[in-house]
Amino acid sequence: MASKRQIWVKDVPIGGGAPVVVQTMTKTETANLDATMEQIRKVADAGSDLVRVAVPREKDVEALKTIVADSPIPVIADIHFNYTLALKAIDAGAHCIRLNPGNIGGPDKVAQVAEKATAAGVPMRIGVNSGSLPKHLHELERDNPVDALVQAAAEFVELMERLDFENFKVSIKSTNVPNTIAANRLLAEKIEYPIHLGITEAGTKWSGSLKSAVGLGTLLADGVGDTIRISLSTFHAEEEVKVAWEILKALQLRERGPVLIACPTCGRLQFDMDTVVAEIEQRLEQYTEPVEVAVLGCAVNGIGEASHADFGITGAKNEGLIFAHGEPLRKVPQAQLVDALFEEIDKSLDRGAVDVDARKAAEGAEWLQKIEDENADELTPERIAQMEAEAAKEKGLDVTAEPFLKPVGGNGGASRARPKLDEDASPVTGRRFTRT
Ligand code: SF4
């Protein structure tokens, strides 16, 4: 259900049950209009709902006027230390202002920004970072960093409410994943405002994506978080957007573009799956349709667990099979497998239905059956999993229980009800652990 309250950044709703919003930040010098606009267009194409630009200098405010007018998505101005830049950014037409009330020069400066934002109908993101907590919380931070983060955020929320400004979202960011999870869980229990999630300085594309998936994924699965930004050490901001979407798609919170599934491979693999999967992934980036594509490293198990996929391939030494919705379409020489897969996808998208040639499908089914029969005794990972599922069923374990998250639109599929922690429970997972 996400947060109770909703704000709007131009035409994008955040919180109050709206779909989780994807945002990123440009990496260019904002005043470099050509470079900044090029990056904004790229992140918008990759599916960013919002974009944030740094505004540390007067010349960036100047550029902001053009950026706001030309950007295909709403623009958030990121301001630190200088409240006059925040005032000017609102005049420049920024659709949202991000500031840290703790580093902008005191409550009277925050009040001036809030007054101007109210007059312009511009929302704010107010946030705290683990690296810049107010002085009076430093001692608490040493003893209990999670409480210190939540306390700082709560104090900023109180300040904004005293200023009669309620058009904001809140962020608590830390480089520490468990602290980010614990702090945001606590914050979500305390406030009704939308929450922005992110892991500060998460790292490279590889490590940062994993940290973000663990931290943000855990919170989103709890129903905490209304907008997300993945912070990666890459100049290519669109990579952050792609990772954000993979997290939302994995949790079935939002749907965008194709979903690729691939077997983990094992000793039965009979072709260069790494190259094939990478090529398919890259070619799928051109598609906006939510088509699910499966890649199986061998035909030993038949189509098996990939039968729910819209399309798929399964390879063998010299030949492979294209299938759709669990049924063979045709077998093709190994080298043509990827091109043939995309031919079938394109044809089907054009026609609105899968095109089945009965003769070729029968030929493919026969080829597949032959391989399955020849390898009927193989204990493949899929067959072991199937045997385990059958054994569990026999013991009366319900292996077809309702999924935790139901695939529905928006953030409505996730339950915000968080398990209450008990004394012996991990502050992160809520699971009980044994003291030794
Ligand atoms: S047995 Fe399963 S995991 Fe191994 S290559 Fe075949 S499909 Fe992939």
Short mmCIF file of C-alpha atoms and ligand atoms in Angstrom, two decimals:
data_model
loop_
_atom_site.label_atom_id
_atom_site.label_comp_id
_atom_site.label_asym_id
_atom_site.label_seq_id
_atom_site.Cartn_x
_atom_site.Cartn_y
_atom_site.Cartn_z
CA MET A 1 0.00 0.00 0.00
CA ALA A 2 3.05 2.20 0.25
CA SER A 3 2.74 5.48 2.11
CA LYS A 4 -0.64 6.94 3.00
CA ARG A 5 0.14 10.36 1.61
CA GLN A 6 0.74 11.17 -2.01
CA ILE A 7 2.69 13.97 -3.63
CA TRP A 8 3.00 14.86 -7.29
CA VAL A 9 6.23 15.77 -9.05
CA LYS A 10 4.68 17.51 -12.02
CA ASP A 11 2.51 14.70 -13.46
CA VAL A 12 4.12 11.80 -11.56
CA PRO A 13 2.37 10.66 -8.37
CA ILE A 14 4.56 9.36 -5.56
CA GLY A 15 3.15 7.39 -2.63
CA GLY A 16 -0.47 6.87 -1.69
CA GLY A 17 -0.62 3.59 -3.61
CA ALA A 18 0.97 4.87 -6.84
CA PRO A 19 3.38 2.55 -8.65
CA VAL A 20 6.92 2.73 -7.28
CA VAL A 21 8.60 5.57 -9.17
CA VAL A 22 11.99 5.08 -10.82
CA GLN A 23 14.42 7.98 -10.74
CA THR A 24 18.06 8.63 -11.38
CA MET A 25 20.50 11.50 -11.39
CA THR A 26 22.51 12.91 -14.28
CA LYS A 27 26.28 12.62 -14.04
CA THR A 28 27.08 15.56 -16.31
CA GLU A 29 27.89 19.11 -15.35
CA THR A 30 24.34 20.47 -15.33
CA ALA A 31 25.38 23.69 -17.07
CA ASN A 32 26.64 21.63 -20.01
CA LEU A 33 23.26 21.66 -21.67
CA ASP A 34 24.00 19.35 -24.58
CA ALA A 35 25.55 16.64 -22.42
CA THR A 36 22.89 16.94 -19.72
CA MET A 37 19.98 16.82 -22.14
CA GLU A 38 21.51 13.85 -23.95
CA GLN A 39 21.74 11.97 -20.68
CA ILE A 40 18.21 12.94 -19.65
CA ARG A 41 16.86 11.60 -22.94
CA LYS A 42 18.78 8.37 -22.44
CA VAL A 43 17.47 7.80 -18.91
CA ALA A 44 13.93 8.68 -20.01
CA ASP A 45 14.22 6.12 -22.83
CA ALA A 46 15.46 3.55 -20.31
CA GLY A 47 12.31 4.14 -18.24
CA SER A 48 13.22 6.73 -15.63
CA ASP A 49 10.07 8.48 -14.42
CA LEU A 50 11.99 11.40 -12.91
CA VAL A 51 15.49 12.81 -13.22
CA ARG A 52 17.55 14.77 -10.69
CA VAL A 53 20.24 17.23 -11.64
CA ALA A 54 22.88 18.75 -9.36
CA VAL A 55 22.58 22.52 -8.95
CA PRO A 56 25.71 23.68 -7.13
CA ARG A 57 26.35 26.93 -9.09
CA GLU A 58 24.52 29.92 -10.55
CA LYS A 59 25.24 28.72 -14.08
CA ASP A 60 23.45 25.44 -13.29
CA VAL A 61 20.32 27.39 -12.29
CA GLU A 62 20.53 29.22 -15.61
CA ALA A 63 20.75 25.89 -17.46
CA LEU A 64 17.89 24.52 -15.38
CA LYS A 65 15.43 26.85 -17.14
CA THR A 66 16.13 25.16 -20.48
CA ILE A 67 16.41 21.68 -19.00
CA VAL A 68 13.00 21.93 -17.35
CA ALA A 69 11.43 23.14 -20.59
CA ASP A 70 13.06 20.48 -22.79
CA SER A 71 13.12 17.44 -20.51
CA PRO A 72 10.68 14.66 -21.41
CA ILE A 73 10.39 13.78 -17.69
CA PRO A 74 10.01 15.93 -14.54
CA VAL A 75 13.22 17.43 -13.17
CA ILE A 76 14.34 17.55 -9.54
CA ALA A 77 16.95 20.14 -8.53
CA ASP A 78 19.50 18.80 -6.07
CA ILE A 79 20.63 21.58 -3.74
CA HIS A 80 23.12 21.55 -0.90
CA PHE A 81 24.35 24.35 1.41
CA ASN A 82 23.01 27.33 -0.55
CA TYR A 83 19.34 28.08 0.02
CA THR A 84 19.32 30.90 -2.52
CA LEU A 85 19.99 28.31 -5.23
CA ALA A 86 16.87 26.46 -4.06
CA LEU A 87 14.83 29.67 -4.36
CA LYS A 88 16.24 30.31 -7.83
CA ALA A 89 15.69 26.69 -8.89
CA ILE A 90 12.00 27.06 -8.04
CA ASP A 91 11.90 30.24 -10.14
CA ALA A 92 13.65 28.31 -12.94
CA GLY A 93 10.72 25.89 -12.98
CA ALA A 94 12.19 22.86 -11.17
CA HIS A 95 9.44 20.30 -10.58
CA CYS A 96 10.85 19.29 -7.18
CA ILE A 97 13.64 20.43 -4.87
CA ARG A 98 15.85 18.00 -3.01
CA LEU A 99 17.54 19.44 0.04
CA ASN A 100 18.93 18.40 3.38
CA PRO A 101 17.40 20.76 5.98
CA GLY A 102 20.48 20.13 8.12
CA ASN A 103 22.97 21.71 5.74
CA ILE A 104 21.04 24.58 4.21
CA GLY A 105 21.79 27.24 6.86
CA GLY A 106 19.14 26.81 9.57
CA PRO A 107 15.36 26.65 9.95
CA ASP A 108 14.78 30.22 8.75
CA LYS A 109 16.42 29.39 5.40
CA VAL A 110 14.36 26.20 5.14
CA ALA A 111 11.27 28.32 5.88
CA GLN A 112 12.05 30.64 2.97
CA VAL A 113 12.40 27.70 0.58
CA ALA A 114 9.20 26.13 1.92
CA GLU A 115 7.30 29.39 1.47
CA LYS A 116 8.42 29.75 -2.14
CA ALA A 117 7.78 26.06 -2.86
CA THR A 118 4.26 26.39 -1.46
CA ALA A 119 3.54 29.41 -3.64
CA ALA A 120 4.83 27.56 -6.72
CA GLY A 121 3.17 24.24 -5.81
CA VAL A 122 6.56 22.54 -5.90
CA PRO A 123 7.20 19.50 -3.68
CA MET A 124 10.45 18.75 -1.89
CA ARG A 125 12.47 15.75 -0.98
CA ILE A 126 14.00 16.19 2.43
CA GLY A 127 16.64 13.73 3.35
CA VAL A 128 19.33 12.65 5.73
CA ASN A 129 22.52 10.82 4.90
CA SER A 130 24.51 8.73 7.32
CA GLY A 131 27.53 10.95 6.62
CA SER A 132 25.91 14.26 7.49
CA LEU A 133 23.76 13.92 10.61
CA PRO A 134 23.25 17.01 12.80
CA LYS A 135 25.85 17.48 15.57
CA HIS A 136 23.45 16.82 18.46
CA LEU A 137 22.89 13.29 17.08
CA HIS A 138 26.56 12.31 16.75
CA GLU A 139 26.70 10.60 20.13
CA LEU A 140 23.51 8.64 19.41
CA GLU A 141 24.95 7.80 15.99
CA ARG A 142 27.96 6.15 17.66
CA ASP A 143 25.72 4.04 19.92
CA ASN A 144 22.84 3.39 17.59
CA PRO A 145 23.25 4.59 13.99
CA VAL A 146 19.78 3.40 12.99
CA ASP A 147 18.03 5.40 15.74
CA ALA A 148 20.16 8.43 14.90
CA LEU A 149 19.12 8.31 11.22
CA VAL A 150 15.44 7.91 12.08
CA GLN A 151 15.62 10.64 14.72
CA ALA A 152 17.21 13.06 12.24
CA ALA A 153 14.53 12.33 9.64
CA ALA A 154 11.76 12.67 12.24
CA GLU A 155 13.14 16.06 13.34
CA PHE A 156 13.16 17.29 9.74
CA VAL A 157 9.58 16.11 9.27
CA GLU A 158 8.55 18.01 12.43
CA LEU A 159 10.32 21.11 11.13
CA MET A 160 8.46 20.97 7.82
CA GLU A 161 5.15 20.45 9.59
CA ARG A 162 5.86 23.45 11.87
CA LEU A 163 6.40 25.43 8.67
CA ASP A 164 3.00 24.20 7.40
CA PHE A 165 4.72 22.45 4.52
CA GLU A 166 3.51 18.91 3.89
CA ASN A 167 4.23 18.51 0.20
CA PHE A 168 7.35 16.38 0.62
CA LYS A 169 8.87 12.93 0.57
CA VAL A 170 11.56 11.74 2.92
CA SER A 171 14.78 9.82 2.43
CA ILE A 172 17.16 8.13 4.81
CA LYS A 173 20.30 7.00 3.07
CA SER A 174 23.29 5.09 4.29
CA THR A 175 26.12 3.14 2.74
CA ASN A 176 25.29 0.35 5.18
CA VAL A 177 22.62 -1.99 3.82
CA PRO A 178 21.32 -3.44 7.15
CA ASN A 179 21.12 0.09 8.62
CA THR A 180 19.25 1.35 5.56
CA ILE A 181 16.74 -1.48 5.87
CA ALA A 182 16.24 -1.11 9.62
CA ALA A 183 16.04 2.72 9.50
CA ASN A 184 13.50 2.82 6.68
CA ARG A 185 11.36 0.18 8.32
CA LEU A 186 11.24 2.27 11.48
CA LEU A 187 10.63 5.47 9.52
CA ALA A 188 7.72 3.90 7.64
CA GLU A 189 6.08 3.10 10.97
CA LYS A 190 6.48 6.69 12.15
CA ILE A 191 5.43 8.79 9.15
CA GLU A 192 2.77 8.81 6.46
CA TYR A 193 4.81 10.74 3.90
CA PRO A 194 6.19 9.04 0.78
CA ILE A 195 9.63 7.50 1.21
CA HIS A 196 12.51 7.70 -1.26
CA LEU A 197 14.83 4.68 -1.11
CA GLY A 198 18.47 4.43 -2.05
CA ILE A 199 21.79 3.05 -0.88
CA THR A 200 24.40 5.81 -0.84
CA GLU A 201 27.58 5.19 -2.80
CA ALA A 202 26.48 1.62 -3.43
CA GLY A 203 29.50 0.86 -5.61
CA THR A 204 30.21 -0.41 -9.09
CA LYS A 205 27.63 -1.73 -11.50
CA TRP A 206 28.19 -5.23 -10.15
CA SER A 207 28.48 -4.72 -6.38
CA GLY A 208 26.22 -1.67 -6.28
CA SER A 209 23.43 -3.46 -8.12
CA LEU A 210 23.60 -6.36 -5.71
CA LYS A 211 23.65 -4.15 -2.62
CA SER A 212 20.74 -2.14 -3.96
CA ALA A 213 18.78 -5.25 -4.88
CA VAL A 214 19.22 -6.65 -1.38
CA GLY A 215 18.56 -3.39 0.48
CA LEU A 216 15.83 -1.88 -1.64
CA GLY A 217 14.35 -5.23 -2.59
CA THR A 218 13.90 -6.17 1.06
CA LEU A 219 12.16 -2.89 1.83
CA LEU A 220 9.98 -2.94 -1.27
CA ALA A 221 8.94 -6.51 -0.50
CA ASP A 222 7.80 -5.17 2.89
CA GLY A 223 5.79 -2.49 1.12
CA VAL A 224 8.19 0.25 2.22
CA GLY A 225 9.31 2.77 -0.38
CA ASP A 226 7.54 4.84 -3.01
CA THR A 227 10.39 5.89 -5.27
CA ILE A 228 13.84 4.43 -5.81
CA ARG A 229 17.20 5.52 -7.13
CA ILE A 230 20.08 3.11 -7.68
CA SER A 231 23.44 4.81 -7.14
CA LEU A 232 26.18 3.26 -9.25
CA SER A 233 29.73 4.34 -9.98
CA THR A 234 29.20 4.67 -13.69
CA PHE A 235 28.87 7.67 -15.96
CA HIS A 236 25.96 5.92 -17.68
CA ALA A 237 22.96 6.92 -15.59
CA GLU A 238 20.70 4.73 -17.74
CA GLU A 239 22.41 1.70 -16.17
CA GLU A 240 20.97 2.78 -12.80
CA VAL A 241 17.52 2.91 -14.36
CA LYS A 242 17.87 -0.58 -15.82
CA VAL A 243 18.85 -2.00 -12.43
CA ALA A 244 15.91 -0.23 -10.75
CA TRP A 245 13.56 -1.81 -13.26
CA GLU A 246 15.00 -5.26 -12.78
CA ILE A 247 14.35 -4.95 -9.03
CA LEU A 248 10.76 -3.81 -9.58
CA LYS A 249 10.13 -6.50 -12.19
CA ALA A 250 11.62 -9.21 -9.98
CA LEU A 251 9.19 -8.21 -7.22
CA GLN A 252 6.37 -7.94 -9.75
CA LEU A 253 5.70 -4.41 -8.58
CA ARG A 254 5.87 -2.95 -12.09
CA GLU A 255 6.07 -4.31 -15.58
CA ARG A 256 8.26 -2.94 -18.33
CA GLY A 257 9.71 -4.59 -21.39
CA PRO A 258 10.80 -8.18 -21.73
CA VAL A 259 11.75 -10.60 -18.98
CA LEU A 260 14.66 -12.94 -19.71
CA ILE A 261 14.99 -16.21 -17.87
CA ALA A 262 17.90 -18.57 -18.36
CA CYS A 263 18.94 -21.84 -16.81
CA PRO A 264 22.08 -21.67 -14.65
CA THR A 265 23.80 -24.17 -16.98
CA CYS A 266 25.59 -27.32 -15.84
CA GLY A 267 27.76 -30.05 -17.30
CA ARG A 268 25.05 -30.90 -19.83
CA LEU A 269 25.37 -27.55 -21.58
CA GLN A 270 25.96 -28.03 -25.28
CA PHE A 271 26.56 -24.56 -26.69
CA ASP A 272 28.11 -21.20 -25.86
CA MET A 273 25.29 -20.06 -23.65
CA ASP A 274 27.12 -17.02 -22.19
CA THR A 275 27.39 -15.41 -25.60
CA VAL A 276 23.88 -16.40 -26.65
CA VAL A 277 22.23 -15.09 -23.46
CA ALA A 278 24.18 -11.82 -23.66
CA GLU A 279 23.12 -11.35 -27.29
CA ILE A 280 19.47 -12.11 -26.51
CA GLU A 281 19.52 -9.75 -23.53
CA GLN A 282 20.97 -6.97 -25.66
CA ARG A 283 18.50 -7.49 -28.51
CA LEU A 284 15.56 -7.60 -26.09
CA GLU A 285 16.44 -4.07 -24.93
CA GLN A 286 14.87 -2.80 -28.17
CA TYR A 287 11.46 -4.18 -27.14
CA THR A 288 8.88 -2.50 -24.92
CA GLU A 289 6.46 -5.44 -24.83
CA PRO A 290 6.52 -7.54 -21.61
CA VAL A 291 7.44 -10.70 -23.53
CA GLU A 292 9.05 -13.46 -21.43
CA VAL A 293 11.92 -15.29 -23.13
CA ALA A 294 13.59 -18.43 -21.78
CA VAL A 295 16.99 -19.82 -22.67
CA LEU A 296 17.73 -23.44 -21.79
CA GLY A 297 21.24 -24.81 -22.06
CA CYS A 298 20.16 -28.25 -23.22
CA ALA A 299 17.11 -30.14 -24.40
CA VAL A 300 17.51 -33.00 -21.91
CA ASN A 301 14.56 -31.84 -19.77
CA GLY A 302 12.39 -30.88 -22.71
CA ILE A 303 10.79 -27.46 -22.28
CA GLY A 304 9.92 -28.26 -18.67
CA GLU A 305 10.08 -25.34 -16.29
CA ALA A 306 10.24 -22.82 -19.13
CA SER A 307 6.82 -23.80 -20.44
CA HIS A 308 5.23 -20.62 -19.07
CA ALA A 309 7.58 -18.42 -21.17
CA ASP A 310 6.17 -16.69 -24.22
CA PHE A 311 9.17 -17.81 -26.26
CA GLY A 312 12.29 -19.77 -25.67
CA ILE A 313 15.16 -21.70 -27.10
CA THR A 314 16.81 -24.88 -26.03
CA GLY A 315 20.12 -25.79 -27.54
CA ALA A 316 21.92 -28.96 -28.41
CA LYS A 317 25.17 -29.69 -30.23
CA ASN A 318 24.27 -28.88 -33.80
CA GLU A 319 20.65 -27.91 -33.59
CA GLY A 320 18.31 -26.10 -31.28
CA LEU A 321 14.59 -25.67 -30.82
CA ILE A 322 12.42 -22.56 -30.76
CA PHE A 323 9.36 -22.94 -28.58
CA ALA A 324 6.42 -20.79 -27.54
CA HIS A 325 4.16 -21.27 -24.52
CA GLY A 326 5.55 -24.73 -23.89
CA GLU A 327 5.03 -25.98 -27.46
CA PRO A 328 7.76 -26.58 -30.07
CA LEU A 329 7.70 -24.19 -33.05
CA ARG A 330 10.64 -25.41 -35.12
CA LYS A 331 14.18 -26.71 -34.91
CA VAL A 332 16.97 -24.72 -36.49
CA PRO A 333 20.74 -25.04 -36.92
CA GLN A 334 22.56 -23.93 -33.78
CA ALA A 335 24.15 -20.90 -35.45
CA GLN A 336 20.73 -19.53 -36.48
CA LEU A 337 19.03 -20.04 -33.14
CA VAL A 338 19.05 -16.43 -31.94
CA ASP A 339 18.04 -14.89 -35.26
CA ALA A 340 15.26 -17.46 -35.64
CA LEU A 341 14.04 -16.72 -32.11
CA PHE A 342 13.73 -13.03 -32.88
CA GLU A 343 12.04 -13.77 -36.23
CA GLU A 344 9.36 -15.68 -34.33
CA ILE A 345 9.00 -12.97 -31.67
CA ASP A 346 8.68 -10.21 -34.30
CA LYS A 347 6.22 -12.20 -36.38
CA SER A 348 4.06 -12.92 -33.37
CA LEU A 349 4.11 -9.33 -32.14
CA ASP A 350 3.08 -8.16 -35.61
CA ARG A 351 0.24 -10.68 -35.89
CA GLY A 352 -0.82 -10.53 -32.24
CA ALA A 353 -0.56 -14.33 -32.03
CA VAL A 354 2.06 -17.04 -32.33
CA ASP A 355 2.45 -18.32 -35.87
CA VAL A 356 2.57 -22.14 -35.80
CA ASP A 357 3.58 -24.20 -38.83
CA ALA A 358 2.14 -27.63 -37.96
CA ARG A 359 4.74 -29.56 -39.97
CA LYS A 360 7.73 -27.76 -38.48
CA ALA A 361 6.23 -27.93 -34.98
CA ALA A 362 5.78 -31.72 -35.29
CA GLU A 363 9.36 -32.06 -36.52
CA GLY A 364 10.59 -30.03 -33.53
CA ALA A 365 8.49 -32.06 -31.08
CA GLU A 366 9.90 -35.29 -32.48
CA TRP A 367 13.49 -33.98 -32.17
CA LEU A 368 12.85 -32.92 -28.58
CA GLN A 369 11.22 -36.21 -27.61
CA LYS A 370 14.16 -38.13 -29.00
CA ILE A 371 16.61 -36.17 -26.84
CA GLU A 372 14.37 -36.52 -23.78
CA ASP A 373 14.10 -40.29 -24.33
CA GLU A 374 17.84 -40.68 -24.78
CA ASN A 375 18.46 -38.90 -21.51
CA ALA A 376 15.51 -40.20 -19.51
CA ASP A 377 17.72 -41.38 -16.65
CA GLU A 378 19.70 -38.17 -16.25
CA LEU A 379 19.31 -36.51 -12.87
CA THR A 380 19.24 -32.92 -14.04
CA PRO A 381 18.78 -29.97 -11.64
CA GLU A 382 15.25 -29.57 -12.96
CA ARG A 383 14.36 -33.22 -12.40
CA ILE A 384 15.79 -33.13 -8.87
CA ALA A 385 13.69 -30.04 -8.16
CA GLN A 386 10.63 -31.80 -9.54
CA MET A 387 11.31 -34.88 -7.39
CA GLU A 388 11.68 -32.68 -4.32
CA ALA A 389 8.41 -30.93 -5.08
CA GLU A 390 6.61 -34.27 -5.48
CA ALA A 391 8.11 -35.57 -2.23
CA ALA A 392 6.99 -32.41 -0.43
CA LYS A 393 3.48 -32.86 -1.81
CA GLU A 394 3.37 -36.43 -0.56
CA LYS A 395 4.32 -35.21 2.91
CA GLY A 396 1.42 -32.77 2.75
CA LEU A 397 3.52 -29.63 2.42
CA ASP A 398 1.73 -27.02 0.37
CA VAL A 399 4.20 -26.16 -2.35
CA THR A 400 1.65 -24.19 -4.33
CA ALA A 401 0.92 -21.69 -1.56
CA GLU A 402 -0.07 -18.15 -2.51
CA PRO A 403 2.99 -16.11 -3.48
CA PHE A 404 4.10 -13.48 -0.98
CA LEU A 405 3.65 -10.76 -3.54
CA LYS A 406 0.83 -10.96 -5.98
CA PRO A 407 1.49 -9.68 -9.49
CA VAL A 408 -0.81 -6.70 -9.58
CA GLY A 409 -0.26 -3.18 -10.83
CA GLY A 410 1.43 -0.50 -8.79
CA ASN A 411 2.73 -1.06 -5.33
CA GLY A 412 -0.65 -2.44 -4.32
CA GLY A 413 0.63 -6.00 -4.52
CA ALA A 414 2.96 -5.66 -1.59
CA SER A 415 1.71 -5.77 1.94
CA ARG A 416 2.94 -2.96 4.10
CA ALA A 417 2.22 -4.93 7.23
CA ARG A 418 5.64 -5.52 8.67
CA PRO A 419 6.23 -8.34 11.14
CA LYS A 420 6.62 -7.00 14.63
CA LEU A 421 10.12 -7.54 15.87
CA ASP A 422 10.61 -9.33 19.11
CA GLU A 423 13.60 -8.98 21.39
CA ASP A 424 15.50 -11.86 19.95
CA ALA A 425 14.78 -11.10 16.34
CA SER A 426 17.26 -9.80 13.83
CA PRO A 427 16.62 -6.06 13.31
CA VAL A 428 16.82 -6.67 9.58
CA THR A 429 15.00 -9.85 8.77
CA GLY A 430 12.73 -9.99 11.78
CA ARG A 431 13.67 -13.65 12.08
CA ARG A 432 14.36 -15.06 15.50
CA PHE A 433 17.87 -16.14 16.24
CA THR A 434 19.36 -18.09 19.10
CA ARG A 435 21.67 -16.37 21.53
CA THR A 436 24.81 -18.31 22.30
S1 SF4 B 1 20.27 -29.70 -17.41
FE1 SF4 B 1 19.18 -27.80 -16.87
S2 SF4 B 1 20.78 -26.47 -15.98
FE2 SF4 B 1 21.86 -28.10 -17.14
S3 SF4 B 1 22.18 -27.18 -19.16
FE3 SF4 B 1 20.29 -28.41 -19.26
S4 SF4 B 1 18.65 -26.90 -18.84
FE4 SF4 B 1 20.59 -25.94 -18.18
#
